[in-house]
Amino acid sequence: DFILHAIMGFAVDGYFPVVQMIEDEVLSREQHLLDAFLDRQEITRLFRLRREAIHLQHLLTKMSDVCGKLTNLNVPCIGTEVKPYFRDVHDHLIRLDAMISGLVEVIGAVFEASNLLEQQRQGMIIRRLAAWAAILGVPTAIAGIYGMNFMDMPELDAPYGYPIAMAVILSICVALYIRFKKLRWL
């Protein structure tokens, strides 16, 4: 029973550095996310870390079940004086499980934050493109109308028709640009 406790304690205590390593890497990825967008390799690495953390959590759950049974059941080869030691190992397993659960949640939060930031960035790009399309649509529409071959077009015979049309185009484009700047689309 003492040898079994020593083996289980050694195995459980060996998981703490592994969990700490995973936690350090997840927290560094989280910090990197706040500084810049995650690239494909970083997202793949986070998925692997999440999968490893969940696998480790399953292993610890199985060990916790065994340790709980050794603590609570009357097993002939386990003395009553050793049961508190198994309880201590069980407490370590519970603490490790809580740490890993927290890591899995942090990894999920990193994915959500990365996704939200990417959606926000795409929304900003789409708004910027829409604003420029609206600004460029005005001269296109006016030039399209004046490019038609009609005899009765307004200002065709006027001496200042072309400068007036250009001034209208320019004023509408500038007004749209100012409006989109105020809306922070540009």
XYZ file of N, CA and C in Angstrom:
558
model
N 0.821 -1.201 0.000
C 0.000 0.000 0.000
C 0.866 1.268 0.000
N 2.007 1.240 0.722
C 2.881 2.409 0.708
C 3.557 2.574 -0.652
N 3.906 1.444 -1.259
C 4.536 1.509 -2.585
C 3.533 2.021 -3.619
N 2.287 1.550 -3.539
C 1.242 2.017 -4.447
C 1.027 3.525 -4.268
N 1.005 3.974 -3.018
C 0.849 5.406 -2.758
C 2.021 6.194 -3.351
N 3.239 5.674 -3.182
C 4.423 6.364 -3.696
C 4.372 6.466 -5.219
N 3.952 5.382 -5.869
C 3.867 5.395 -7.336
C 2.803 6.386 -7.792
N 1.626 6.335 -7.160
C 0.548 7.256 -7.549
C 0.931 8.711 -7.247
N 1.534 8.937 -6.113
C 1.965 10.295 -5.762
C 3.000 10.821 -6.727
N 3.954 9.949 -7.105
C 4.981 10.352 -8.066
C 4.352 10.690 -9.417
N 3.409 9.850 -9.853
C 2.750 10.095 -11.147
C 1.951 11.397 -11.115
N 1.185 11.610 -10.054
C 0.353 12.815 -9.950
C 1.228 14.060 -9.853
N 2.271 14.003 -9.049
C 3.149 15.163 -8.917
C 3.892 15.458 -10.227
N 4.083 14.444 -11.054
C 4.715 14.650 -12.352
C 3.828 15.396 -13.332
N 2.512 15.404 -13.085
C 1.601 16.119 -13.975
C 1.612 17.629 -13.741
N 1.990 18.075 -12.562
C 1.973 19.511 -12.270
C 2.867 20.317 -13.219
N 4.112 19.888 -13.491
C 4.923 20.655 -14.458
C 4.336 20.647 -15.868
N 3.704 19.528 -16.240
C 3.084 19.443 -17.567
C 1.943 20.449 -17.667
N 1.097 20.476 -16.654
C -0.026 21.409 -16.642
C 0.497 22.844 -16.609
N 1.549 23.085 -15.857
C 2.128 24.432 -15.792
C 2.688 24.852 -17.148
N 3.309 23.912 -17.859
C 3.843 24.210 -19.186
C 2.711 24.568 -20.147
N 1.634 23.777 -20.111
C 0.482 24.064 -20.972
C -0.111 25.421 -20.607
N -0.221 25.682 -19.316
C -0.787 26.953 -18.865
C 0.073 28.132 -19.332
N 1.381 28.000 -19.231
C 2.277 29.071 -19.669
C 2.123 29.343 -21.163
N 2.042 28.270 -21.946
C 1.910 28.446 -23.386
C 0.559 29.061 -23.746
N -0.499 28.622 -23.075
C -1.831 29.185 -23.344
C -1.857 30.667 -22.980
N -1.283 31.016 -21.848
C -1.277 32.412 -21.433
C -0.423 33.272 -22.368
N 0.649 32.707 -22.901
C 1.457 33.476 -23.863
C 0.680 33.674 -25.163
N -0.071 32.655 -25.578
C -0.910 32.804 -26.781
C -2.004 33.838 -26.535
N -2.545 33.824 -25.338
C -3.587 34.789 -24.993
C -3.023 36.209 -25.049
N -1.822 36.408 -24.514
C -1.190 37.720 -24.564
C -0.880 38.120 -25.996
N -0.420 37.155 -26.791
C -0.118 37.439 -28.196
C -1.386 37.843 -28.941
N -2.508 37.235 -28.601
C -3.783 37.570 -29.224
C -4.140 39.027 -28.970
N -3.837 39.516 -27.775
C -4.137 40.899 -27.466
C -3.247 41.860 -28.250
N -2.049 41.410 -28.625
C -1.118 42.251 -29.366
C -1.343 42.184 -30.873
N -1.675 41.007 -31.383
C -1.844 40.807 -32.825
C -2.785 39.631 -33.050
N -3.148 39.416 -34.294
C -4.029 38.298 -34.614
C -3.252 36.990 -34.580
N -3.941 35.917 -34.227
C -3.317 34.599 -34.242
C -3.258 34.094 -35.672
N -2.136 33.491 -36.027
C -2.051 32.920 -37.359
C -2.480 31.454 -37.306
N -2.451 30.818 -38.455
C -2.947 29.434 -38.566
C -2.163 28.473 -37.668
N -0.841 28.630 -37.618
C -0.022 27.735 -36.797
C -0.366 27.883 -35.317
N -0.585 29.102 -34.871
C -0.904 29.323 -33.459
C -2.271 28.741 -33.110
N -3.219 28.886 -34.012
C -4.548 28.310 -33.766
C -4.456 26.793 -33.748
N -3.683 26.219 -34.667
C -3.488 24.764 -34.682
C -2.832 24.305 -33.387
N -1.848 25.048 -32.922
C -1.166 24.710 -31.658
C -2.144 24.781 -30.483
N -2.994 25.788 -30.473
C -3.986 25.883 -29.396
C -4.960 24.705 -29.427
N -5.360 24.295 -30.632
C -6.241 23.129 -30.730
C -5.551 21.884 -30.189
N -4.262 21.725 -30.509
C -3.516 20.584 -29.979
C -3.410 20.645 -28.457
N -3.126 21.836 -27.934
C -3.039 21.990 -26.478
C -4.383 21.671 -25.817
N -5.445 22.107 -26.434
C -6.780 21.821 -25.886
C -7.048 20.313 -25.885
N -6.695 19.667 -27.000
C -6.893 18.219 -27.093
C -6.038 17.494 -26.058
N -4.787 17.927 -25.871
C -3.912 17.321 -24.864
C -4.456 17.556 -23.455
N -4.952 18.753 -23.213
C -5.504 19.061 -21.885
C -6.734 18.201 -21.602
N -7.594 18.023 -22.586
C -8.786 17.184 -22.391
C -8.381 15.734 -22.193
N -7.383 15.269 -22.956
C -6.891 13.895 -22.776
C -6.306 13.715 -21.376
N -5.524 14.687 -20.938
C -4.951 14.637 -19.591
C -6.055 14.654 -18.529
N -7.090 15.425 -18.790
C -8.214 15.485 -17.851
C -8.901 14.114 -17.737
N -9.036 13.409 -18.850
C -9.621 12.058 -18.808
C -8.743 11.098 -18.009
N -7.430 11.196 -18.218
C -6.519 10.338 -17.449
C -6.618 10.636 -15.953
N -6.655 11.901 -15.620
C -6.733 12.274 -14.207
C -8.060 11.859 -13.586
N -9.120 11.885 -14.360
C -10.420 11.438 -13.857
C -10.372 9.957 -13.518
N -9.741 9.172 -14.383
C -9.620 7.738 -14.109
C -8.767 7.495 -12.865
N -7.645 8.237 -12.767
C -6.804 8.089 -11.579
C -7.542 8.540 -10.324
N -8.338 9.571 -10.450
C -9.099 10.074 -9.310
C -10.133 9.045 -8.845
N -10.752 8.361 -9.800
C -11.705 7.305 -9.449
C -11.017 6.180 -8.677
N -9.853 5.761 -9.183
C -9.110 4.695 -8.507
C -8.680 5.145 -7.119
N -8.181 6.361 -7.023
C -7.710 6.878 -5.744
C -8.877 7.034 -4.762
N -10.018 7.472 -5.274
C -11.202 7.590 -4.414
C -11.652 6.241 -3.886
N -11.591 5.223 -4.732
C -11.964 3.877 -4.291
C -10.974 3.358 -3.254
N -9.682 3.619 -3.470
C -8.692 3.166 -2.493
C -8.867 3.883 -1.152
N -9.362 5.099 -1.200
C -9.566 5.878 0.027
C -10.810 5.429 0.768
N -11.889 5.147 0.038
C -13.186 4.921 0.675
C -13.561 3.457 0.861
N -13.081 2.582 -0.007
C -13.461 1.176 0.106
C -12.529 0.429 1.053
N -13.044 -0.626 1.614
C -12.214 -1.489 2.463
C -11.557 -2.545 1.593
N -10.353 -2.255 1.195
C -9.575 -3.178 0.382
C -8.601 -3.870 1.326
N -8.537 -5.206 1.280
C -7.719 -5.920 2.258
C -6.232 -5.558 2.219
N -5.700 -5.200 1.071
C -4.262 -4.922 1.008
C -3.933 -3.456 1.299
N -4.937 -2.635 1.559
C -4.721 -1.213 1.862
C -5.040 -1.003 3.335
N -4.044 -0.607 4.079
C -4.228 -0.372 5.507
C -4.928 0.955 5.766
N -5.590 1.024 6.934
C -6.319 2.254 7.274
C -5.374 3.422 7.536
N -4.155 3.117 7.960
C -3.206 4.197 8.232
C -2.667 4.833 6.946
N -2.859 4.187 5.789
C -2.377 4.706 4.511
C -3.468 5.511 3.786
N -4.723 5.298 4.155
C -5.833 5.959 3.462
C -5.715 7.486 3.458
N -5.244 8.139 4.527
C -5.070 9.604 4.430
C -4.077 10.021 3.345
N -3.091 9.166 3.092
C -2.132 9.474 2.033
C -2.788 9.419 0.653
N -3.656 8.416 0.469
C -4.409 8.334 -0.785
C -5.366 9.518 -0.912
N -5.930 9.960 0.197
C -6.798 11.140 0.198
C -6.007 12.371 -0.253
N -4.746 12.454 0.187
C -3.892 13.563 -0.222
C -3.634 13.514 -1.733
N -3.350 12.330 -2.250
C -3.154 12.177 -3.697
C -4.449 12.541 -4.429
N -5.578 12.125 -3.863
C -6.882 12.440 -4.455
C -7.099 13.955 -4.484
N -6.719 14.648 -3.439
C -6.839 16.112 -3.404
C -5.960 16.761 -4.477
N -4.765 16.211 -4.674
C -3.893 16.719 -5.738
C -4.537 16.514 -7.107
N -5.168 15.356 -7.273
C -5.842 15.078 -8.541
C -7.002 16.052 -8.768
N -7.726 16.356 -7.724
C -8.839 17.312 -7.846
C -8.299 18.691 -8.208
N -7.192 19.077 -7.595
C -6.587 20.375 -7.910
C -6.092 20.417 -9.358
N -5.467 19.343 -9.811
C -5.032 19.273 -11.199
C -6.219 19.341 -12.162
N -7.287 18.638 -11.810
C -8.483 18.653 -12.652
C -9.053 20.067 -12.754
N -9.069 20.783 -11.643
C -9.568 22.164 -11.655
C -8.657 23.050 -12.508
N -7.355 22.845 -12.412
C -6.422 23.630 -13.222
C -6.630 23.367 -14.712
N -6.798 22.115 -15.061
C -6.981 21.757 -16.471
C -8.330 22.260 -16.979
N -9.361 22.172 -16.149
C -10.660 22.715 -16.562
C -10.553 24.204 -16.834
N -9.820 24.900 -15.980
C -9.598 26.324 -16.206
C -8.845 26.588 -17.500
N -7.856 25.745 -17.795
C -7.098 25.900 -19.040
C -7.978 25.694 -20.266
N -8.829 24.680 -20.207
C -9.724 24.417 -21.333
C -10.655 25.616 -21.540
N -11.131 26.202 -20.446
C -11.976 27.387 -20.558
C -11.202 28.573 -21.125
N -9.959 28.745 -20.693
C -9.142 29.849 -21.218
C -8.882 29.649 -22.709
N -8.601 28.433 -23.111
C -8.374 28.163 -24.535
C -9.646 28.479 -25.321
N -10.800 28.085 -24.795
C -12.068 28.431 -25.458
C -12.263 29.932 -25.543
N -11.902 30.634 -24.474
C -12.025 32.095 -24.480
C -11.071 32.727 -25.493
N -9.866 32.160 -25.626
C -8.915 32.671 -26.615
C -9.475 32.486 -28.024
N -10.079 31.314 -28.283
C -10.692 31.088 -29.595
C -11.828 32.073 -29.847
N -12.665 32.279 -28.855
C -13.776 33.224 -29.006
C -13.261 34.632 -29.250
N -12.287 35.053 -28.480
C -11.738 36.398 -28.646
C -11.086 36.549 -30.018
N -10.359 35.536 -30.446
C -9.729 35.575 -31.764
C -10.784 35.684 -32.854
N -11.839 34.911 -32.707
C -12.929 34.939 -33.686
C -13.612 36.298 -33.699
N -13.882 36.864 -32.525
C -14.530 38.167 -32.443
C -13.657 39.269 -33.029
N -12.365 39.219 -32.736
C -11.461 40.220 -33.295
C -11.377 40.107 -34.815
N -11.362 38.889 -35.311
C -11.324 38.691 -36.762
C -12.612 39.191 -37.409
N -13.754 38.916 -36.792
C -15.023 39.418 -37.322
C -15.058 40.942 -37.302
N -14.537 41.530 -36.235
C -14.506 42.979 -36.145
C -13.609 43.561 -37.241
N -12.469 42.954 -37.450
C -11.551 43.414 -38.495
C -12.197 43.297 -39.870
N -12.872 42.187 -40.129
C -13.543 42.006 -41.406
C -14.675 43.013 -41.576
N -15.409 43.286 -40.505
C -16.474 44.289 -40.560
C -15.937 45.663 -40.901
N -14.791 46.010 -40.323
C -14.176 47.303 -40.627
C -13.748 47.366 -42.098
N -13.195 46.282 -42.597
C -12.772 46.250 -44.000
C -13.983 46.363 -44.916
N -15.058 45.651 -44.593
C -16.267 45.698 -45.413
C -16.872 47.099 -45.402
N -16.903 47.748 -44.230
C -17.424 49.120 -44.168
C -16.567 50.064 -44.998
N -15.257 49.900 -44.909
C -14.353 50.758 -45.682
C -14.571 50.558 -47.182
N -14.695 49.305 -47.598
C -14.942 49.028 -49.015
C -16.296 49.584 -49.459
N -17.310 49.441 -48.615
C -18.635 49.973 -48.954
C -18.613 51.490 -49.062
N -17.872 52.151 -48.164
C -17.782 53.607 -48.222
C -17.100 54.055 -49.504
N -15.987 53.403 -49.859
C -15.305 53.786 -51.088
C -16.151 53.468 -52.313
N -16.901 52.386 -52.266
C -17.793 52.059 -53.385
C -18.874 53.121 -53.537
N -19.418 53.604 -52.423
C -20.427 54.662 -52.486
C -19.819 55.948 -53.029
N -18.618 56.295 -52.567
C -17.974 57.520 -53.053
C -17.671 57.421 -54.549
N -17.164 56.280 -54.976
C -16.838 56.112 -56.392
C -18.077 55.876 -57.249
N -19.172 55.493 -56.643
C -20.415 55.280 -57.384
C -21.026 56.572 -57.886
N -20.840 57.664 -57.163
C -21.414 58.955 -57.552
C -20.835 59.438 -58.881
N -19.514 59.548 -59.024
C -19.011 60.019 -60.330
C -19.323 59.033 -61.451
N -19.360 57.759 -61.114
C -19.683 56.764 -62.134
C -21.105 56.958 -62.640
N -22.031 57.182 -61.720
C -23.426 57.373 -62.117
C -23.600 58.655 -62.927
N -23.008 59.735 -62.456
C -23.162 61.012 -63.166
C -22.473 60.940 -64.531
N -21.279 60.390 -64.586
C -20.579 60.256 -65.867
C -21.345 59.317 -66.794
N -21.989 58.303 -66.240
C -22.780 57.395 -67.067
C -23.969 58.097 -67.699
N -24.596 58.957 -66.927
C -25.737 59.696 -67.468
C -25.263 60.666 -68.555
N -24.192 61.416 -68.281
C -23.696 62.380 -69.259
C -22.989 61.704 -70.428
N -22.682 60.459 -70.310
C -22.035 59.759 -71.414
C -23.024 59.222 -72.431
N -24.307 59.320 -72.128
C -25.309 58.833 -73.083
C -25.425 59.825 -74.250
N -25.817 59.329 -75.362
C -25.926 60.157 -76.565
C -27.350 60.668 -76.743
N -27.737 61.643 -75.945
C -29.043 62.280 -76.048
C -28.841 63.728 -76.453
N -29.753 64.233 -77.165
C -29.660 65.621 -77.610
C -30.131 66.592 -76.530
N -31.074 66.186 -75.700
C -31.663 67.102 -74.731
C -31.116 66.889 -73.324
N -29.848 66.746 -73.165
C -29.235 66.597 -71.852
C -29.074 67.977 -71.228
N -29.310 68.087 -69.922
C -29.135 69.392 -69.297
C -27.670 69.834 -69.329
N -27.457 71.080 -69.465
C -26.168 71.754 -69.470
C -25.237 71.341 -70.615
N -25.738 70.669 -71.635
C -24.838 70.330 -72.746
C -24.454 71.572 -73.542
N -25.393 72.458 -73.660
C -25.117 73.661 -74.431
C -24.636 74.805 -73.546
N -24.714 74.618 -72.215
C -24.293 75.691 -71.310
C -22.775 75.807 -71.341
N -22.248 77.037 -71.291
C -20.785 77.189 -71.348
C -20.088 76.639 -70.099
N -20.773 76.608 -68.976
C -20.159 76.097 -67.743
C -20.739 74.740 -67.327
N -21.322 74.035 -68.246
C -21.949 72.745 -67.946
C -20.963 71.712 -67.415
N -19.825 71.597 -68.085
C -18.821 70.623 -67.655
C -18.234 70.981 -66.293
N -17.828 72.215 -66.042
C -17.313 72.538 -64.703
C -18.378 72.390 -63.614
N -19.640 72.687 -63.943
C -20.714 72.508 -62.946
C -20.874 71.025 -62.622
N -20.880 70.185 -63.646
C -21.011 68.734 -63.413
C -19.837 68.217 -62.581
N -18.633 68.698 -62.891
C -17.462 68.278 -62.115
C -17.541 68.777 -60.674
N -18.026 69.989 -60.491
C -18.170 70.542 -59.134
C -19.215 69.759 -58.340
N -20.299 69.360 -58.984
C -21.329 68.555 -58.308
C -20.744 67.199 -57.904
N -20.031 66.574 -58.828
C -19.398 65.279 -58.516
C -18.436 65.439 -57.347
N -17.583 66.443 -57.423
C -16.591 66.651 -56.378
C -17.248 66.972 -55.037
N -18.258 67.809 -55.048
C -18.912 68.172 -53.781
C -19.629 66.982 -53.154
N -20.282 66.164 -53.956
C -20.961 64.974 -53.407
C -19.932 63.982 -52.862
N -18.839 63.799 -53.597
C -17.795 62.875 -53.126
C -17.160 63.368 -51.836
N -16.883 64.663 -51.752
C -16.294 65.215 -50.526
C -17.283 65.102 -49.373
N -18.567 65.384 -49.635
C -19.581 65.262 -48.580
C -19.682 63.817 -48.080
N -19.664 62.857 -48.995
C -19.702 61.445 -48.592
C -18.441 61.059 -47.813
N -17.295 61.556 -48.265
C -16.045 61.254 -47.567
C -16.092 61.785 -46.137
N -16.536 63.029 -45.972
C -16.632 63.612 -44.627
C -17.617 62.824 -43.777
N -18.746 62.462 -44.366
C -19.755 61.698 -43.615
C -19.197 60.342 -43.173
N -18.525 59.655 -44.057
C -17.966 58.346 -43.701
C -16.818 58.471 -42.698
N -16.078 59.568 -42.763
C -15.037 59.799 -41.769
C -15.659 59.999 -40.386
N -16.765 60.754 -40.324
C -17.443 60.959 -39.044
C -17.998 59.658 -38.487
N -18.466 58.795 -39.369
C -18.985 57.476 -38.951
C -17.868 56.485 -38.656
N -16.629 56.891 -38.918
C -15.429 56.054 -38.725
C -15.416 54.837 -39.632
N -15.971 55.021 -40.808
C -15.897 53.966 -41.807
C -14.619 54.091 -42.624
N -14.062 55.255 -42.632
C -12.804 55.488 -43.358
C -11.740 55.928 -42.379
